[in-house]
Structures are given as C-alpha cells and as structure tokens.
Amino acid sequence: MAKIVVLDGYTVNPGDNPWTALAALGELVVHERSSPADVLARAANAELLLTNKAAVSARVLEQLPKLRGVCVLATGVNPVDVLRATELGIPVCNVPSYSTASVVQHTIALLLELCHRVALHDASVHAGDWQRSPDFAYWRSPLLELEGKTLGVVGYGSIGRRVAQAARALGMQVCAARLGARAASDPDHVPRLSLDELFQHADVISLHCPLTSETAHLVSAVRLALVKPGTFLINTARGGLVDEVALRAALDSGVLAGAGLDVLSSEPPLPENPLLAAKNCVITLHLAWTSLPARKRVLATTAANVRAILAGAPVNVVNPGYAAR
C-alpha cells in the first residue's frame, strides 16, 4: 500500500471532515501540525505527501526518493518548491475553485462590515446605549451606500468574477486590473485598467490574485497615494500582496477610509504587525475558505488527485511543463 503522509491536517479536518476517502487509498498518516524541523522526518518513506501550509522545501524534496507526488490541500502552492519538484519530476497538485462560494461570501461580509459597522453597533446595544437613548435610532459611525460606487477587482478569476457579480447585485459598477495577458474569453466585458488606473478610479479595491514575485506588495505606498477619499481595500487573497507598513500609514492618515482583511503577511501575526492597531481595519483570521462544504471539497478533490497520481496520470498539476520522471 502507498504511504500517504499529511503534514498539517488540522485546519482541513478539526474533527468534522473525515479522512475516509484518502484512507481507502493507502497507509494514511495524519499529523495535525508540523514544524519546519518535523517535516523531513515525517515525510520519510512517503509516496504521497500532503500539505496545506507546512513548507516542503527543495532540501526536503531532494531527500525523498520514494516520493511520487505532492498534493496541496488548497489552491495556492506557495509552501512547495514547485520549481525543484519539477526538476525532480515530482508532480505538485492543488485543489482549484473549492472555496469560491465561501470566499466570495466572506469578501462581501468584510465590505458590508466596513459600510455598516455591524459589530460596533451590536456592541453598543449590548452595552445599554440603545436603552439610554432618547431616540429610536442612532449610529456610532456613518452608514455608507454602495449603489453607484465602483468595485475594482485585482485578479479576475473564478473568485473575482463571482465577487463582481455580487457587487453588481448591490448596484455597483465593476472594473478589473489588467494583469498579464488578458483572457481570450471575457463574457462580462468589464473595463480593464492598469493597476495605477484602478487605484485611482475604484471606490472599493478587492484583491483576488495569487502571490507571485510580480504581485508582491502591489498595494504599495505609491499606489495608496493614488486612491480617492473614502476608498476601501479588501484582501481575501494573500497577505504578501500588501505593504502592511504603507497600509497602516494610509489608514491612520485617512488616505484610505478602511480595510477588510482575511490574510496577513505572517499567520498567525507577529505582535508587532502594524495592522493590529491600525484605524478602521477589520481583520479576520484567514477563515474565508473554512466553511464545511468548502473543506469537504478539499478532501474530495485531494483524494481524486492522489488516486490519479497512483494511476500514473496526475490531474490538477501546477508544475510548469511537467513531465513525469
């Protein structure tokens, strides 16, 4: 039986999402979490190595002669040295599109929280402020209306398109960043702008692109200086897309009206992360993807990926120009 090792399974299955489909494919060993020092010893003799965020470096890959494939329990494959895996003939497979519905929903939740400050007003009611109020209604912050505003989507893939659809239902206009070659088929016919143009034009900027050397810190001090008064930033993609020092300065100075973030550059954040004390910054803990239906899709697709690797015909392969060894 093939040995299948999961390096960090807890977030995908904290107890409500059984490993049954994977266990049927071989000898399954699940570690809830693995430190960098744990990875090599735990991966020894693995034929299939599964990771979510535990790093699988070139050094690790080079010492696993039995390894037939790496499966990432997510869409982004940043934790794996894909280039070295490719050189070694090891397929790296991901799980595309599993979290689209959940991430779209969370993106809109962050945006509506910035517009309506639901948590702030709920806390005010529970503190007794409404009982003491001489009026039937009051507000602790301005309520903002999205109809007629423009959403700028950076990363117009499956999630970005669905966020755009939700925004249109709220009466918003949509534009998208021009990143790389434009897709041959664009049924939505959204206006495509350069990043600088999008930052100047949009009332809400929502990030949905992968983190690469080209997109790292695309939200920079220079671009934040371009935004209109009252602009919001939403990030449910990757923390590294944002220069966090620059974002803190833009929020504290009022250049940016607010930010809704589900991701940070380091997770969990370091105590000194500048955004933890920034003004008008709503932060959730990288949970947009974690609905149970989404996590069930992760395991179902991962089981299919493992099955395909064992059959010699990998699917959802992310290696550029992959050729089996």
Coordinates of C-alpha atoms in Angstrom, one line a residue:
M1 CA 0.0 0.0 0.0
A2 CA 1.2 3.5 -0.8
K3 CA 2.2 5.6 2.2
I4 CA 0.3 8.9 2.3
V5 CA 1.5 11.5 4.8
V6 CA -0.5 14.6 5.8
L7 CA 1.8 17.2 7.4
D8 CA -0.8 19.7 8.7
G9 CA -4.3 18.3 8.6
Y10 CA -6.0 20.1 11.5
T11 CA -7.4 23.1 9.7
V12 CA -9.0 21.0 7.0
N13 CA -10.3 18.4 9.4
P14 CA -10.5 19.6 13.0
G15 CA -12.9 16.7 13.7
D16 CA -15.8 17.3 11.3
N17 CA -14.4 16.3 8.0
P18 CA -13.2 12.6 8.0
W19 CA -10.2 11.3 6.0
T20 CA -12.1 8.3 4.9
A21 CA -11.6 8.7 1.1
L22 CA -7.9 9.2 1.5
A23 CA -7.5 6.3 4.0
A24 CA -9.0 4.0 1.4
L25 CA -6.1 4.7 -1.0
G26 CA -3.2 3.6 1.2
E27 CA -1.5 3.7 4.5
L28 CA -2.6 7.2 5.8
V29 CA -0.6 9.0 8.5
V30 CA -2.1 12.4 9.5
H31 CA -0.2 14.9 11.6
E32 CA -2.3 17.8 12.9
R33 CA 0.6 20.2 12.6
S34 CA 4.3 20.0 11.6
S35 CA 7.0 22.5 12.5
P36 CA 9.8 23.0 9.9
A37 CA 12.0 20.7 12.0
D38 CA 9.4 17.9 11.8
V39 CA 8.8 17.9 8.0
L40 CA 11.7 15.8 6.8
A41 CA 11.4 13.0 9.4
R42 CA 7.7 12.8 9.0
A43 CA 7.9 12.7 5.2
A44 CA 10.5 9.9 5.1
N45 CA 9.3 7.0 3.0
A46 CA 6.2 8.9 1.9
E47 CA 5.0 8.2 -1.6
L48 CA 2.3 10.9 -1.4
L49 CA 3.0 14.0 0.7
L50 CA 0.1 16.3 1.6
T51 CA 0.5 19.8 2.9
N52 CA -1.6 22.9 3.5
K53 CA 0.8 25.4 4.8
A54 CA 3.8 23.3 6.1
A55 CA 6.7 24.2 3.9
V56 CA 8.1 21.5 1.5
S57 CA 11.4 22.9 0.5
A58 CA 13.9 21.8 -2.1
R59 CA 16.1 20.3 0.6
V60 CA 13.1 18.1 1.7
L61 CA 12.2 17.1 -1.8
E62 CA 15.7 16.0 -2.6
Q63 CA 15.7 13.5 0.3
L64 CA 12.5 11.7 -0.5
P65 CA 13.4 9.1 -3.1
K66 CA 10.1 7.3 -2.9
L67 CA 8.0 10.4 -3.4
R68 CA 5.6 10.1 -6.3
G69 CA 3.7 13.4 -5.7
V70 CA 2.9 16.3 -3.5
C71 CA -0.7 17.4 -3.0
V72 CA -1.5 20.8 -1.6
L73 CA -4.7 21.0 0.4
A74 CA -5.5 24.4 -1.0
T75 CA -5.3 26.3 -4.3
G76 CA -2.2 28.3 -3.6
V77 CA 1.0 26.3 -3.8
N78 CA 3.5 28.8 -2.2
P79 CA 4.5 26.3 0.5
V80 CA 6.0 23.9 -2.0
D81 CA 9.2 24.5 -4.0
V82 CA 7.4 23.7 -7.3
L83 CA 10.5 24.5 -9.4
R84 CA 12.6 21.9 -7.7
A85 CA 9.8 19.4 -7.7
T86 CA 9.5 19.9 -11.5
E87 CA 13.3 19.4 -11.9
L88 CA 12.9 16.1 -9.9
G89 CA 9.9 15.0 -11.9
I90 CA 7.5 15.2 -9.0
P91 CA 4.0 16.4 -9.8
V92 CA 2.6 19.0 -7.5
C93 CA -1.2 19.0 -7.5
N94 CA -3.6 21.6 -6.0
V95 CA -7.3 22.0 -5.3
P96 CA -8.8 24.6 -7.7
S97 CA -12.0 26.5 -7.1
Y98 CA -13.1 24.7 -3.9
S99 CA -13.6 27.8 -1.8
T100 CA -15.1 30.2 -4.4
A101 CA -18.5 30.5 -2.8
S102 CA -17.2 30.8 0.7
V103 CA -14.5 33.4 -0.2
V104 CA -17.0 35.5 -2.2
Q105 CA -19.4 35.5 0.7
H106 CA -16.7 36.5 3.2
T107 CA -15.4 39.2 0.8
I108 CA -18.9 40.8 0.8
A109 CA -19.2 40.4 4.6
L110 CA -16.0 42.4 5.1
L111 CA -17.2 45.1 2.7
L112 CA -20.6 45.3 4.4
E113 CA -18.9 45.4 7.8
L114 CA -16.9 48.5 6.7
C115 CA -20.1 50.1 5.4
H116 CA -22.4 49.4 8.3
R117 CA -20.1 48.6 11.3
V118 CA -22.5 45.8 12.4
A119 CA -20.2 44.7 15.2
L120 CA -19.7 48.2 16.6
H121 CA -23.5 48.8 16.7
D122 CA -24.2 45.4 18.2
A123 CA -21.7 46.1 20.9
S124 CA -23.3 49.5 21.6
V125 CA -26.7 47.9 22.0
H126 CA -25.4 45.2 24.4
A127 CA -23.6 48.0 26.4
G128 CA -27.0 49.5 27.1
D129 CA -26.6 52.6 24.8
W130 CA -29.9 52.0 23.0
Q131 CA -31.9 51.7 26.3
R132 CA -30.5 55.0 27.4
S133 CA -31.0 56.7 24.0
P134 CA -33.7 59.5 23.8
D135 CA -34.2 58.5 20.1
F136 CA -35.5 55.3 18.4
A137 CA -32.3 55.2 16.2
Y138 CA -28.7 56.4 16.4
W139 CA -25.4 55.5 14.8
R140 CA -21.9 55.3 16.1
S141 CA -20.3 55.7 12.6
P142 CA -21.6 56.8 9.2
L143 CA -23.5 54.2 7.2
L144 CA -22.3 54.0 3.6
E145 CA -24.3 53.1 0.5
L146 CA -22.6 51.0 -2.2
E147 CA -25.0 51.6 -5.1
G148 CA -23.3 53.6 -7.8
K149 CA -19.8 53.0 -6.4
T150 CA -17.1 51.2 -8.4
L151 CA -15.5 48.0 -7.4
G152 CA -12.0 47.4 -8.7
V153 CA -11.1 43.7 -8.9
V154 CA -7.5 42.7 -8.9
G155 CA -7.4 39.1 -10.1
Y156 CA -10.4 38.4 -12.3
G157 CA -10.5 34.7 -12.0
S158 CA -13.3 32.5 -10.7
I159 CA -13.5 34.3 -7.3
G160 CA -13.0 37.7 -8.7
R161 CA -15.8 37.2 -11.2
R162 CA -18.2 36.0 -8.6
V163 CA -17.4 38.9 -6.3
A164 CA -18.1 41.2 -9.3
Q165 CA -21.5 39.5 -9.7
A166 CA -22.3 40.1 -6.1
A167 CA -21.2 43.7 -6.3
R168 CA -23.5 44.3 -9.3
A169 CA -26.4 42.9 -7.3
L170 CA -25.7 45.7 -4.8
G171 CA -25.8 48.3 -7.6
M172 CA -22.1 48.7 -8.1
Q173 CA -20.1 49.2 -11.3
V174 CA -17.1 46.9 -11.9
C175 CA -13.7 47.2 -13.4
A176 CA -10.7 44.8 -13.3
A177 CA -7.0 45.1 -13.2
R178 CA -5.1 44.3 -16.4
L179 CA -2.6 41.7 -15.1
G180 CA -0.5 39.9 -17.7
A181 CA -2.2 38.7 -20.9
R182 CA -5.9 39.4 -21.0
A183 CA -8.1 36.2 -21.1
A184 CA -9.2 35.4 -24.6
S185 CA -12.8 35.0 -23.4
D186 CA -14.3 37.6 -21.2
P187 CA -18.1 37.3 -21.3
D188 CA -18.5 40.1 -18.7
H189 CA -16.7 42.6 -20.9
V190 CA -15.5 44.5 -17.8
P191 CA -13.3 47.6 -18.4
R192 CA -9.6 46.6 -17.9
L193 CA -7.3 49.1 -16.2
S194 CA -3.7 49.2 -15.2
L195 CA -3.2 48.8 -11.5
D196 CA -2.4 52.5 -11.1
E197 CA -5.6 53.4 -13.0
L198 CA -7.7 51.0 -11.0
F199 CA -6.4 52.5 -7.7
Q200 CA -7.3 56.0 -8.9
H201 CA -10.7 55.0 -10.2
A202 CA -12.2 52.5 -7.8
D203 CA -14.2 53.2 -4.6
V204 CA -13.5 49.6 -3.4
I205 CA -10.4 47.6 -4.3
S206 CA -10.7 43.9 -3.8
L207 CA -7.7 41.5 -4.1
H208 CA -8.2 38.0 -5.6
C209 CA -4.8 37.3 -7.3
P210 CA -2.1 34.8 -6.4
L211 CA 1.0 35.9 -4.6
T212 CA 4.0 35.9 -7.0
S213 CA 7.2 37.9 -7.4
E214 CA 5.2 40.2 -9.7
T215 CA 2.3 40.8 -7.3
A216 CA 4.2 41.0 -4.0
H217 CA 3.4 44.4 -2.4
L218 CA 1.2 45.5 -5.3
V219 CA -0.6 47.5 -2.6
S220 CA 2.3 49.9 -2.1
A221 CA 2.7 53.4 -0.6
V222 CA 2.9 54.8 -4.1
R223 CA -0.4 53.2 -5.2
L224 CA -2.2 54.0 -2.0
A225 CA -1.3 57.7 -2.6
L226 CA -3.4 57.4 -5.8
V227 CA -6.8 56.5 -4.2
K228 CA -9.8 58.7 -3.9
P229 CA -11.0 59.9 -0.4
G230 CA -13.3 57.2 1.1
T231 CA -11.8 54.2 -0.7
F232 CA -11.9 50.8 0.9
L233 CA -9.4 47.9 0.4
I234 CA -10.5 44.3 0.8
N235 CA -8.0 41.4 0.8
T236 CA -9.1 37.8 1.0
A237 CA -6.2 36.5 -1.2
R238 CA -2.7 36.7 0.3
G239 CA -1.2 39.0 2.9
G240 CA 2.0 39.4 0.9
L241 CA 0.1 41.4 -1.7
V242 CA 0.1 44.3 0.7
D243 CA 2.9 46.5 2.1
E244 CA 1.5 46.5 5.6
V245 CA 3.5 49.5 6.9
A246 CA 2.2 51.5 4.0
L247 CA -1.4 50.3 4.6
R248 CA -1.2 51.3 8.3
A249 CA 0.0 54.8 7.3
A250 CA -2.7 55.2 4.7
L251 CA -5.4 54.1 7.2
D252 CA -4.1 56.2 10.1
S253 CA -3.8 59.3 8.0
G254 CA -7.3 58.8 6.5
V255 CA -5.9 58.5 2.9
L256 CA -7.7 55.1 2.9
A257 CA -11.2 55.0 4.6
G258 CA -11.0 51.4 5.7
A259 CA -9.6 47.9 5.1
G260 CA -11.2 44.5 5.5
L261 CA -8.5 41.8 5.7
D262 CA -8.7 38.0 6.0
V263 CA -5.0 37.5 5.4
L264 CA -1.8 39.0 6.7
S265 CA 1.9 38.6 5.8
S266 CA 2.6 36.3 8.7
E267 CA 0.0 34.0 10.1
P268 CA -0.6 33.9 13.0
P269 CA 0.5 37.6 13.0
L270 CA 3.5 38.7 15.0
P271 CA 2.7 41.1 17.9
E272 CA 4.4 43.9 16.1
N273 CA 2.3 43.6 13.0
P274 CA 1.4 47.3 12.2
L275 CA -2.1 46.5 11.1
L276 CA -3.2 45.2 14.5
A277 CA -3.5 48.7 15.8
A278 CA -4.5 50.5 12.5
K279 CA -7.6 52.7 12.3
N280 CA -10.7 51.4 10.5
C281 CA -9.1 48.0 9.9
V282 CA -11.3 44.9 10.2
I283 CA -9.2 41.7 10.4
T284 CA -10.4 38.1 10.4
L285 CA -8.2 35.1 10.8
H286 CA -7.7 33.6 7.3
L287 CA -11.1 31.8 7.6
A288 CA -12.8 32.8 4.4
W289 CA -12.2 29.3 3.0
T290 CA -13.2 27.3 6.0
S291 CA -16.9 26.5 5.6
L292 CA -17.6 22.8 6.0
P293 CA -18.8 22.4 2.4
A294 CA -15.6 24.0 1.1
R295 CA -13.4 21.8 3.3
K296 CA -15.3 18.7 2.1
R297 CA -14.5 19.7 -1.5
V298 CA -10.8 20.0 -0.5
L299 CA -10.7 16.4 0.7
A300 CA -12.8 15.0 -2.2
T301 CA -10.5 16.7 -4.8
T302 CA -7.4 15.7 -2.9
A303 CA -8.5 12.1 -2.9
A304 CA -9.0 12.3 -6.6
N305 CA -5.5 13.9 -7.0
V306 CA -3.9 11.1 -5.0
R307 CA -5.8 8.4 -7.0
A308 CA -4.7 10.0 -10.3
I309 CA -1.0 10.1 -9.2
L310 CA -1.2 6.5 -8.1
A311 CA -2.6 5.6 -11.5
G312 CA 0.2 7.4 -13.3
A313 CA -2.0 10.2 -14.7
P314 CA -1.8 13.2 -12.4
V315 CA -4.5 15.8 -12.6
N316 CA -4.6 19.4 -11.3
V317 CA -0.8 19.6 -11.8
V318 CA 0.7 23.1 -11.3
N319 CA 4.3 22.3 -12.4
P320 CA 5.2 24.3 -15.5
G321 CA 5.9 21.9 -18.3
Y322 CA 5.6 18.9 -16.1
A323 CA 7.0 15.6 -17.4
A324 CA 6.9 12.5 -15.2
R325 CA 10.3 11.0 -14.3

